[in-house]
Coordinates of C-alpha atoms in Angstrom, one line a residue:
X1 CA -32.1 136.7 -91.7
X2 CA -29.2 134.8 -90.9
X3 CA -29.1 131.1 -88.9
X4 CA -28.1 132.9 -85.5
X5 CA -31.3 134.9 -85.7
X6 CA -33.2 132.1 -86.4
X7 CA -31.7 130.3 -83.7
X8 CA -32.6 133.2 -80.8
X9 CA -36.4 132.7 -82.0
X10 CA -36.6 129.2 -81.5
X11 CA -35.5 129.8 -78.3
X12 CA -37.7 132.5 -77.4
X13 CA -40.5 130.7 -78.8
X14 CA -40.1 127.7 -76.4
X15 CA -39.6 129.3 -73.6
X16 CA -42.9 131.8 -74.3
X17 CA -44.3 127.6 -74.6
X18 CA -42.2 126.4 -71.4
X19 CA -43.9 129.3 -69.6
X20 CA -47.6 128.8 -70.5
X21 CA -47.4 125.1 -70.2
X22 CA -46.6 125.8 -66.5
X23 CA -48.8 128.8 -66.1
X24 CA -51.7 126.4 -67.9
X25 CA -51.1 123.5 -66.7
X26 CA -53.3 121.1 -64.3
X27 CA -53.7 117.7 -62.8
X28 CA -56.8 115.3 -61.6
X29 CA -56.6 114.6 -57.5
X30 CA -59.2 111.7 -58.4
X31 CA -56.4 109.8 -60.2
X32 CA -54.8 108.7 -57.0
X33 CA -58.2 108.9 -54.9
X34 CA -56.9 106.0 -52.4
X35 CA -53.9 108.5 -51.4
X36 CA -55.6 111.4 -50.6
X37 CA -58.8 109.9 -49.0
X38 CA -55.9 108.3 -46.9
X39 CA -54.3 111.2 -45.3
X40 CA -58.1 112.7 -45.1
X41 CA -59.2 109.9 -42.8
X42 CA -56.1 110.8 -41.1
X43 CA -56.8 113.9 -40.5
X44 CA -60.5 112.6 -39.1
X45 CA -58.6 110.1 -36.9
X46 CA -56.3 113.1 -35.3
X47 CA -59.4 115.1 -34.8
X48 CA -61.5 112.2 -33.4
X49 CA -58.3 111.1 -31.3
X50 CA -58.9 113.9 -28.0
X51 CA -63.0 112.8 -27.7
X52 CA -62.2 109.1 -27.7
X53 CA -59.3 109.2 -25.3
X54 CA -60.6 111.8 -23.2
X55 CA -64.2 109.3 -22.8
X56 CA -61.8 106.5 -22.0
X57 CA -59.7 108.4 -19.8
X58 CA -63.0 109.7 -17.5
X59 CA -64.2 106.4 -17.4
X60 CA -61.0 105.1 -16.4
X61 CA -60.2 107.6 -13.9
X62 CA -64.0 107.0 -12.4
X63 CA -62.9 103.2 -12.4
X64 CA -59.8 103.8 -10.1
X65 CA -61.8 106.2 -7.7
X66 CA -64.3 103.5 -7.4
X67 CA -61.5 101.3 -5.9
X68 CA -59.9 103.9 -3.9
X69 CA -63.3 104.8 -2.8
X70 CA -64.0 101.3 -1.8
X71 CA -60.8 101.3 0.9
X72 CA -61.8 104.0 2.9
X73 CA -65.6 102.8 2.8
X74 CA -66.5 99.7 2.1
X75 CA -63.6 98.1 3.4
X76 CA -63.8 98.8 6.9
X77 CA -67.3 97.9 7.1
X78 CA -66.4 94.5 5.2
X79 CA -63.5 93.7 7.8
X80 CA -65.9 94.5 10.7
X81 CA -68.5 91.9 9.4
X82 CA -65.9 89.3 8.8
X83 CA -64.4 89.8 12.4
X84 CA -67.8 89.7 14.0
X85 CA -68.8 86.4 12.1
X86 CA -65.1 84.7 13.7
X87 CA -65.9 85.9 17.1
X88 CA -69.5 85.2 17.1
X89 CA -68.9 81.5 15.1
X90 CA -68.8 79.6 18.3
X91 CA -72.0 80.5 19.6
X92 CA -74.2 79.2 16.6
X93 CA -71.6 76.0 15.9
X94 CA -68.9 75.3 13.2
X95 CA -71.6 74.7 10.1
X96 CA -68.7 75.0 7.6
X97 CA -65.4 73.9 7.0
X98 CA -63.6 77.3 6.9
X99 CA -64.1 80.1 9.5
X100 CA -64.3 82.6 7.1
X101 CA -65.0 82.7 3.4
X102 CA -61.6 83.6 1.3
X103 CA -63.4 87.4 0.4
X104 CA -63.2 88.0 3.9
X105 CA -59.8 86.7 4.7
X106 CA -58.4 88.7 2.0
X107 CA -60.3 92.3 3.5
X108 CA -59.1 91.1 7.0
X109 CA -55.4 91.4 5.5
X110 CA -56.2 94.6 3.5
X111 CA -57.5 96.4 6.9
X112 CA -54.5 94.9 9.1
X113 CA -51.8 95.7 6.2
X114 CA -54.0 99.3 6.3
X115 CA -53.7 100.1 10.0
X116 CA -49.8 98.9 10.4
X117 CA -48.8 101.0 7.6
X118 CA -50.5 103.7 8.7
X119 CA -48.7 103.7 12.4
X120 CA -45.7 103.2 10.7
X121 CA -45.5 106.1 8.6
X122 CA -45.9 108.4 11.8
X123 CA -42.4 107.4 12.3
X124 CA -41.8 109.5 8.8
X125 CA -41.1 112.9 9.7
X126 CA -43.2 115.0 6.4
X127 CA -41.6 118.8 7.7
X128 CA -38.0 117.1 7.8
X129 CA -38.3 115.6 4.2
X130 CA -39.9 118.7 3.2
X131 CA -36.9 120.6 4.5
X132 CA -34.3 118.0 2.9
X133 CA -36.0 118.4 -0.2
X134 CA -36.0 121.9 -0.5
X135 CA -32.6 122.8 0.6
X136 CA -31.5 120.5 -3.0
X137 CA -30.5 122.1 -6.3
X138 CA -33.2 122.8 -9.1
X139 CA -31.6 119.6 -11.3
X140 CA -30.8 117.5 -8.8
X141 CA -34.8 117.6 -7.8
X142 CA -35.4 116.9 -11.4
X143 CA -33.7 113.9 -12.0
X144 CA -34.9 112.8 -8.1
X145 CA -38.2 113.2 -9.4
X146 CA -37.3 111.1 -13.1
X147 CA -36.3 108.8 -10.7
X148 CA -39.2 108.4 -8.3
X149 CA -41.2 107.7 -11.3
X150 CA -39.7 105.0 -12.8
X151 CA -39.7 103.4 -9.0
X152 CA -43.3 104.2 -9.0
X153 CA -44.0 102.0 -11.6
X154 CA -41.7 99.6 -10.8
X155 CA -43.0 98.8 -7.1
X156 CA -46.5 98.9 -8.7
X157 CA -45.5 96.3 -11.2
X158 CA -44.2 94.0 -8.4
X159 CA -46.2 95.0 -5.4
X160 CA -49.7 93.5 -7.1
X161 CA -48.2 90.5 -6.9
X162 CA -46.7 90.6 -3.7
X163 CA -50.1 91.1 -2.4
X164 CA -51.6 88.1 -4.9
X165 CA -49.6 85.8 -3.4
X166 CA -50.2 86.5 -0.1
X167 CA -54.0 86.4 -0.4
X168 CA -53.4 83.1 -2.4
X169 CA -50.8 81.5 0.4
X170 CA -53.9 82.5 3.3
X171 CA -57.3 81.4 1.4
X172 CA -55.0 78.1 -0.3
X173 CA -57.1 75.0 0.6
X174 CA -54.8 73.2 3.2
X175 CA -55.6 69.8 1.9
X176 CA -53.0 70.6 -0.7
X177 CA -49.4 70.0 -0.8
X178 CA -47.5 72.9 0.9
X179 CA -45.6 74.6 -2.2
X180 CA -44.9 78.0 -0.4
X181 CA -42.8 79.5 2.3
X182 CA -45.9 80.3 4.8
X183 CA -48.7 83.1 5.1
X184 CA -46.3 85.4 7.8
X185 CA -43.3 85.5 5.8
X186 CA -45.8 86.5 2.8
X187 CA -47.5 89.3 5.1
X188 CA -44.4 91.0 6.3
X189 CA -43.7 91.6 2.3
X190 CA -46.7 92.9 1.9
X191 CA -46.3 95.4 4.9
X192 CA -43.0 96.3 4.0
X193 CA -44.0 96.7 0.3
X194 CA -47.0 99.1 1.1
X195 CA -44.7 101.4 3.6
X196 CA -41.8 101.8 1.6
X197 CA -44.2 102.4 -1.6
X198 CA -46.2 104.9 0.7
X199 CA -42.6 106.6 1.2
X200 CA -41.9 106.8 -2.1
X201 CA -45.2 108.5 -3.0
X202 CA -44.9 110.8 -0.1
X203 CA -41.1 111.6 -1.6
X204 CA -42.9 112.7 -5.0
X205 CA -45.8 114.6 -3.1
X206 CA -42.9 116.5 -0.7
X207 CA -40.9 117.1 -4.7
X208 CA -44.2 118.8 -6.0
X209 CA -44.9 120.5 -2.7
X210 CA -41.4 122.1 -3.1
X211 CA -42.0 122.8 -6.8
X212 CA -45.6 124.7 -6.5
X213 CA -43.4 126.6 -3.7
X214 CA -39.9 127.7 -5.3
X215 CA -40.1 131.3 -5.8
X216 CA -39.3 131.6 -9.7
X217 CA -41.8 128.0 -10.5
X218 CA -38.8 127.0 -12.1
X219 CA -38.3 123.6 -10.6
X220 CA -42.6 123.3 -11.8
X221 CA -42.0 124.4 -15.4
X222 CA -39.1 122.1 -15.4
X223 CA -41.4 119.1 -14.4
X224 CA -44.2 119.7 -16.3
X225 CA -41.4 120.1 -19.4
X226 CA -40.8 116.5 -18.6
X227 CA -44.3 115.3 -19.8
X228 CA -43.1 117.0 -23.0
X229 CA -40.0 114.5 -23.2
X230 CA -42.4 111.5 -23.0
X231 CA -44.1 112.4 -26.5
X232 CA -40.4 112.0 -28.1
X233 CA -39.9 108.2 -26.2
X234 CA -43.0 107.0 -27.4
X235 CA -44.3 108.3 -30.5
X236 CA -41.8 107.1 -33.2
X237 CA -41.6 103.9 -31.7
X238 CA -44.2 101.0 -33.2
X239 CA -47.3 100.7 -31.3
X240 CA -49.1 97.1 -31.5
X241 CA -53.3 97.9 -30.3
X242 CA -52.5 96.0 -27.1
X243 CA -49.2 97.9 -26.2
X244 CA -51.6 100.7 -27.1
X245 CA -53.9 99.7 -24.7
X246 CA -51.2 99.0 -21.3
X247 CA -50.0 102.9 -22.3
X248 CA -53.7 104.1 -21.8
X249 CA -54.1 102.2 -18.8
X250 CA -50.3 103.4 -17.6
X251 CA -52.1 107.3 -18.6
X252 CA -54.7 106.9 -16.9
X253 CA -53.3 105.6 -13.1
X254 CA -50.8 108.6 -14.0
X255 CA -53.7 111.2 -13.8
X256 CA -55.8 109.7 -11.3
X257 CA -52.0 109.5 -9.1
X258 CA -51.1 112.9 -10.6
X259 CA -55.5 114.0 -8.8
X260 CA -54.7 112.5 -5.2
X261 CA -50.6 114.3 -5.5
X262 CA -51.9 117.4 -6.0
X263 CA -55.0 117.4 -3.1
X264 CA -52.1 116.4 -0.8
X265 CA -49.9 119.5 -1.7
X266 CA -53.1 121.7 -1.7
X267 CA -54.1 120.3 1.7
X268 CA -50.4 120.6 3.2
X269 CA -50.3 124.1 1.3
X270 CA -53.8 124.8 3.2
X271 CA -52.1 124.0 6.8
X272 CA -49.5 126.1 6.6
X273 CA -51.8 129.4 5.7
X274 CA -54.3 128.2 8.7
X275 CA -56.8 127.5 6.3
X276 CA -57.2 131.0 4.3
X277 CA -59.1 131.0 1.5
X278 CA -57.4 133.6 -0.5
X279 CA -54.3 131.0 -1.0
X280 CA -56.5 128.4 -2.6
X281 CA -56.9 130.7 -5.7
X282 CA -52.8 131.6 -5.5
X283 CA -52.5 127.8 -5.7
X284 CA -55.5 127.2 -8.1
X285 CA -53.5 128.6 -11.5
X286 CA -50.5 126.2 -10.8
X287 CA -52.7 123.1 -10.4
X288 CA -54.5 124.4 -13.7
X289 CA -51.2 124.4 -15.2
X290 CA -50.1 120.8 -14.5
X291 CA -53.1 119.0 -15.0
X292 CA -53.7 120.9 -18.4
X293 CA -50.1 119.6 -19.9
X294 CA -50.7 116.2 -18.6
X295 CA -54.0 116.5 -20.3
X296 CA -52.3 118.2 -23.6
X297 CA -49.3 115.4 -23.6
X298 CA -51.4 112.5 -23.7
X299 CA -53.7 114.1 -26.7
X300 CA -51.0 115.0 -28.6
X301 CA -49.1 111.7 -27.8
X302 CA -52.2 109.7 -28.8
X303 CA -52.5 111.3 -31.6
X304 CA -49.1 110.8 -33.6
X305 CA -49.0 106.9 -32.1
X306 CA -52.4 106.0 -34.0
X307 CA -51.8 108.0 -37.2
X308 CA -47.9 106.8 -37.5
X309 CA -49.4 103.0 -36.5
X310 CA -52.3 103.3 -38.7
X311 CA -54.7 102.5 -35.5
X312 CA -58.2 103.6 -36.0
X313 CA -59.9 105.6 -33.3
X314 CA -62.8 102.9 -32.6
X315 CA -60.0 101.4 -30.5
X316 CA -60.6 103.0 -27.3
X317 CA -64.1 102.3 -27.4
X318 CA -63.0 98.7 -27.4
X319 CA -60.2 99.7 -24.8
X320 CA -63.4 101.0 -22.8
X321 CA -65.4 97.6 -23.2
X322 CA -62.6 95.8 -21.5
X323 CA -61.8 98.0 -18.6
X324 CA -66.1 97.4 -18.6
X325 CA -66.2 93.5 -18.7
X326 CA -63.3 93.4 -15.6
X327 CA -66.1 95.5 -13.7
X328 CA -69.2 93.2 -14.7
X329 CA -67.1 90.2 -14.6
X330 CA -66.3 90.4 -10.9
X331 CA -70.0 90.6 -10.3
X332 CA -70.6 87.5 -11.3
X333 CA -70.8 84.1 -9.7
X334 CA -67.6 82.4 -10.9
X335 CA -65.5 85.9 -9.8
X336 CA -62.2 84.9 -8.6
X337 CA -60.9 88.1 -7.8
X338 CA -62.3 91.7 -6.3
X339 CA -62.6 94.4 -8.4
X340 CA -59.8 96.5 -6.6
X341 CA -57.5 94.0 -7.0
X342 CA -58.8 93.4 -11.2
X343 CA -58.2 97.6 -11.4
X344 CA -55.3 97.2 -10.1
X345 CA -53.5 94.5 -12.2
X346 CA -55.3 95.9 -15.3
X347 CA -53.8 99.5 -14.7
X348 CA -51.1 99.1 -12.3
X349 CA -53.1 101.3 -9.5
X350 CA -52.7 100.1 -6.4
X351 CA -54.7 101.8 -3.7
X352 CA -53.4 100.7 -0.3
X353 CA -50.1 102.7 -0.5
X354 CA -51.7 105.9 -1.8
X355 CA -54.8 105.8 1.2
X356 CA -52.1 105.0 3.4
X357 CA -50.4 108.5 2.8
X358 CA -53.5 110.3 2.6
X359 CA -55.1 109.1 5.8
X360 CA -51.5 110.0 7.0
X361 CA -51.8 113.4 5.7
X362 CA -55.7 114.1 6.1
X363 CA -55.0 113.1 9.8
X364 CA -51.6 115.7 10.3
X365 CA -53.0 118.4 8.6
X366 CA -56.9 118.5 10.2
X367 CA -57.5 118.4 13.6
X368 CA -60.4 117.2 15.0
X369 CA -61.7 118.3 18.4
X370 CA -64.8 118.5 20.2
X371 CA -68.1 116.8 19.7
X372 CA -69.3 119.0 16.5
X373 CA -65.8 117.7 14.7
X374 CA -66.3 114.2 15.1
X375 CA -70.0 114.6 14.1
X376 CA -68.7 116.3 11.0
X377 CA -66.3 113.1 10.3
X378 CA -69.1 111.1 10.8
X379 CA -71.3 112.6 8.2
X380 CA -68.2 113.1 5.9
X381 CA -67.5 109.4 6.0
X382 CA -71.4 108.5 5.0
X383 CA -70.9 111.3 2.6
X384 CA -68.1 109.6 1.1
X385 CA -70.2 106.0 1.3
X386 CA -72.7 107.3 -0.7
X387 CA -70.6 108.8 -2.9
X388 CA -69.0 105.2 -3.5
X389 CA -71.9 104.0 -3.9
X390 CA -73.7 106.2 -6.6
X391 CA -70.7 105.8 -8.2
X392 CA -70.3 101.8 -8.4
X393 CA -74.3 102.0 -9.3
X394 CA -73.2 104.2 -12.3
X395 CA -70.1 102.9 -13.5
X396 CA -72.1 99.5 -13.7
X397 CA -74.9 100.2 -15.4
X398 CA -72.7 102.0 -18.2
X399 CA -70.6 99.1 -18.2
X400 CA -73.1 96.9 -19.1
X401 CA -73.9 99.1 -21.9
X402 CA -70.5 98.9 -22.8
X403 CA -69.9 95.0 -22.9
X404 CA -73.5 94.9 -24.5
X405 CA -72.1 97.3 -27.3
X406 CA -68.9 95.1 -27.4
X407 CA -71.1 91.7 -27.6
X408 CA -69.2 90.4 -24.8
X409 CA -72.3 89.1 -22.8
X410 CA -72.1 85.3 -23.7
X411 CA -68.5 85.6 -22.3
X412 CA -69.3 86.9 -18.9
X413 CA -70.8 83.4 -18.4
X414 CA -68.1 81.1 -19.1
X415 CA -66.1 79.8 -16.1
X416 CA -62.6 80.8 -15.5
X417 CA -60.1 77.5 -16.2
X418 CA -59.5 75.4 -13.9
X419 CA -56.0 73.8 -15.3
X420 CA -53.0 74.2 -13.6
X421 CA -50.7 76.8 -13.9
X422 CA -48.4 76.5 -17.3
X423 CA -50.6 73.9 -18.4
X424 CA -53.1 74.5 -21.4
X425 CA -57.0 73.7 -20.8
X426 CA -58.4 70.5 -21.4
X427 CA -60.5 71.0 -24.6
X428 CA -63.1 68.3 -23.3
X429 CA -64.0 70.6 -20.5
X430 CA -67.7 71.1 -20.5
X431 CA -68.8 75.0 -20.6
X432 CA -71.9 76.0 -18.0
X433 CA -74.3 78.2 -20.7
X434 CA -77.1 80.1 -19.2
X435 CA -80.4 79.9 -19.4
X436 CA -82.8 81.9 -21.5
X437 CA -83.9 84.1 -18.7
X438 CA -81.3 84.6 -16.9
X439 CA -79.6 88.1 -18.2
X440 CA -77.4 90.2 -17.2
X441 CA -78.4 92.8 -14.7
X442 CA -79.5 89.4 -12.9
X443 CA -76.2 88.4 -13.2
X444 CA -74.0 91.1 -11.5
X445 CA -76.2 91.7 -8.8
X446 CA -75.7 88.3 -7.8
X447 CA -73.7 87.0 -4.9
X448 CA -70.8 84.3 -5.8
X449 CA -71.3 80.9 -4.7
X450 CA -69.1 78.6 -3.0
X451 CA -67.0 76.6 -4.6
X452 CA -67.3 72.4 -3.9
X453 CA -64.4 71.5 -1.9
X454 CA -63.1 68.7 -5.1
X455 CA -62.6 72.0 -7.0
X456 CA -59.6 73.5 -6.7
X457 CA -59.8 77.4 -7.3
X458 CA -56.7 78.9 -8.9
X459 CA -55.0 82.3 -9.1
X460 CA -56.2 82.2 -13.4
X461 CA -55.8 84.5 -15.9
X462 CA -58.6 87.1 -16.5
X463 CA -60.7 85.9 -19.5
X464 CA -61.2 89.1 -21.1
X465 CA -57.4 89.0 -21.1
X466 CA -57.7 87.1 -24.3
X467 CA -59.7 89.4 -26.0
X468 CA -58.1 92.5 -24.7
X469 CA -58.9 94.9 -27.5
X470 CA -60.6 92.6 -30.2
X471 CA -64.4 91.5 -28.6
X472 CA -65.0 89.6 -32.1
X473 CA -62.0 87.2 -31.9
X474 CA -60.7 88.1 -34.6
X475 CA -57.3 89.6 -33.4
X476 CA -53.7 87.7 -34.8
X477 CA -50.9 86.9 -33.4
X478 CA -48.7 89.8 -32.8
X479 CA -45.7 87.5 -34.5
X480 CA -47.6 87.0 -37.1
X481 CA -48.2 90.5 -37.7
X482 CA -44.9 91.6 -37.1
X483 CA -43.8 89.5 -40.1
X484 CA -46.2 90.3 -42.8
X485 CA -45.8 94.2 -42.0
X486 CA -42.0 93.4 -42.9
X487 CA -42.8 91.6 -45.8
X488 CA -45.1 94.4 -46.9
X489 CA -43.0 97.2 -46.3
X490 CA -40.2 95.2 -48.3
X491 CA -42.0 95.3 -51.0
X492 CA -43.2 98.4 -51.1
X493 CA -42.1 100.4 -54.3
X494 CA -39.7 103.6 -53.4
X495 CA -41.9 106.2 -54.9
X496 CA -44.9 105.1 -52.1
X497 CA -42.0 105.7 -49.2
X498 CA -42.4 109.1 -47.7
X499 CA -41.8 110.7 -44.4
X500 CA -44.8 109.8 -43.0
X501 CA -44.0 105.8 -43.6
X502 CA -40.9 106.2 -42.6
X503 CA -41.9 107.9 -39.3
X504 CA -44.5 105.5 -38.8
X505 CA -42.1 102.1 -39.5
X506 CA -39.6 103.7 -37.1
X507 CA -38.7 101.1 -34.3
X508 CA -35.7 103.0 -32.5

């Protein structure tokens, strides 16, 4: 046998070896346990993620009806009561210092802001705007309609606070120095805000109207294709629990806006067929259509955001618990605020503009004539009070089941701050505790008191503000966080960096 033979064995023999040791060979999962039972609770959280947002998102859009509810219902009859109490005051004698209380100032401006914006948009010709928009190209309507958004959430950014300062500048104790330009220069703002923002959400209403429309539902698969771009803006980007918790809020003003849109195109739809029937179920797969890809965008965004940030999904239950508190919280004696106004700087919903345009609408598109018609609006409108009202009686009972899960009861008791504005709280300041038996349900059923005339009440900060998604108090600075997840993930070792961290780290 000669060396070159010998040679070929060896090497047949270790590759026969090479091949069984890969055939036969194996490995133990449970030596890296921590890694896998990771990406399994991952998993779990992805599952979980649709349930949890989806209960936060129905409560959420239940809170916002409740304060659009409350304009076309309680409102009025709250502006009625405070105008019969200043024309009836001189009859039983000037008891108190202020003709009315600073509640009822602020509904008087609601209901006057209400009715002028209301005559004002009969000025706005719908069928000519309806026309304009139509006779556009199917891009140009696309990027009118990228554009209407981002105004949309720019005038609701700006226009809460519009309207905060002008209830502030009319209910501001006069014995105070005067520090702002006058309560009519502040109400014609607030006018002007609510019409042009009215406009603009008529603009988006007339761009959807158009869409459901076209003839090829181009224009409509186009904008529903732009909920789709929104996953790629947001989901590689890092995701603190509270910037977490202003996009859910953002969501969920988006689909309770995206509910009224589409009832205004199915009612101006409805007009033009005189009312059939049969073209409520040609619309009826298109609305389908656009609220299901909302509803699939915000799962699917959800989703990737908590498993790239490493966010359990327990968070929207404590998301929940604070949207929950804001409702208990202005039940209670030391409430500073009305719960419309609370939804509405939590979420960004305003709800004057939007009943503005559908009063507008409602009134165009159904005419009412004869005494049967107006018997039917009367019954409609105590339909729609008791409607408002089982709702409130529900959302507040589940809310105190919330804040009781959360542990958030001993909060609900502690007075806003009374320090100035930019100025921390004085740390002597006694805290009012409450007494054994008083509890909660006593507590939010409860009228506010009146505040002594040494105190002075001050546009503050909402206290559940400070615990926005921890209840516990135990949440860090986000600086601080910021920092020690860069000094961790500098010291990571390269063999733990995969795609996922480097997904989830991903800032730009």
């Amino acid at each position: 046998m000669t060396v070159a033979s010998l040679g070929d064995q060896d090497l047949e023999l270790s590759l026969l070896r090479f091949l069984s040791a890969e055939l036969t060979r194996g490995y133990f999962l449970e030596h890296n346990e921590a890694k896998y039972t990771e990406r399994r609770e991952r998993v779990y959280t992805c599952m979980r993620i649709p349930r949890e947002l989806e209960k936060l998102m129905v409560f959420g859009i239940f809170l916002c009806l409740d304060a659009f509810l409350y304009v076309f219902t309680l409102l009025p009859l709250r502006v009625f009561l405070a105008l019969f109490r200043l024309f009836t005051l001189p009859c039983y004698g000037l008891r108190d210092r202020r003709l009315l209380q600073p509640a009822q100032v602020c509904d008087i401006l609601k209901g006057v802001i209400l009715v002028i914006c209301y005559f004002m948009m009969h000025y706005v010709d719908y069928s000519m705007m309806y026309h304009l928009i139509r006779g556009q190209s199917v891009i140009k309507l696309y990027i009118i309609y990228n554009m209407l958004e981002v105004a949309d959430r720019l005038f609701s950014s700006f226009g809460q606070d519009i309207l905060d300062a002008l209830y502030w500048t009319a209910t501001e104790p006069k014995e105070r120095k005067r520090a702002h330009i006058g309560v009519i220069p502040h109400f014609f703002m607030a006018v002007l805000y609510v019409f042009l923002h009215a406009i603009l959400i008529m603009v988006q209403a007339t761009t959807l109207n158009v869409a459901f429309n076209s003839h090829n539902k181009s224009l409509l698969t186009i904008m529903m294709s732009n909920n789709f771009v929104e996953i790629k803006g947001s989901v590689f980007k890092k995701f603190e629990k509270n910037n977490l918790f202003q996009m859910s809020n953002s969501d969920i003003k988006e689909r309770f806006t995206n509910y009224v849109l589409l009832l205004i195109v199915c009612l101006r739809n409805m007009e033009q067929f005189s009312w059939n029937p049969d073209h409520l179920w040609v619309l009826f797969p298109d609305v389908c259509m656009v609220i299901a890809s909302e509803t699939a965008v915000d799962i699917v965004k959800h989703a990737f955001i908590t498993k790239f940030n490493d966010i359990t999904a327990d968070v929207y239950s404590e998301y929940r618990a604070s949207l929950a508190f804001d409702l208990v919280s202005s039940r209670q004696k030391n409430a500073y605020t009305d719960y419309s106004d609370s939804v509405a700087r939590r979420m960004g919903f305003i709800p004057l503009p939007l009943a503005v345009l559908l009063i507008r609408v409602v009134t165009s598109s159904i005419k009412v004539q004869g005494i049967l018609s107006y018997a039917c609006v009367i019954l409609f409108y105590f339909g729609l009070i008791s409607l408002k009202v089982l709702n409130s009686i529900v959302l507040l009972g589940k809310s105190c089941q919330y804040v009781k899960e959360a542990k958030m009861e001993e909060k609900l008791f502690n007075p806003p701050p009374a320090s100035a504005p930019g100025k921390p709280p004085n740390k002597s300041q006694s805290k009012c505790k409450p007494s054994q038996e008083e509890n909660l349900s006593a507590s939010v059923t409860s009228q506010p008191v009146h505040p002594k005339e040494n105190v002075i009440p001050l546009l503050v900060a909402s206290s559940s503000d400070q615990f926005l998604t921890t209840p516990d108090g135990d949440e860090k600075d986000i600086t601080q966080e910021s920092s020690e997840l860069k000094h961790r993930s500098s010291k990571k070792d390269l063999l733990e960096v995969d795609r996922f961290t480097i997904c989830g780290n991903r800032i730009d």
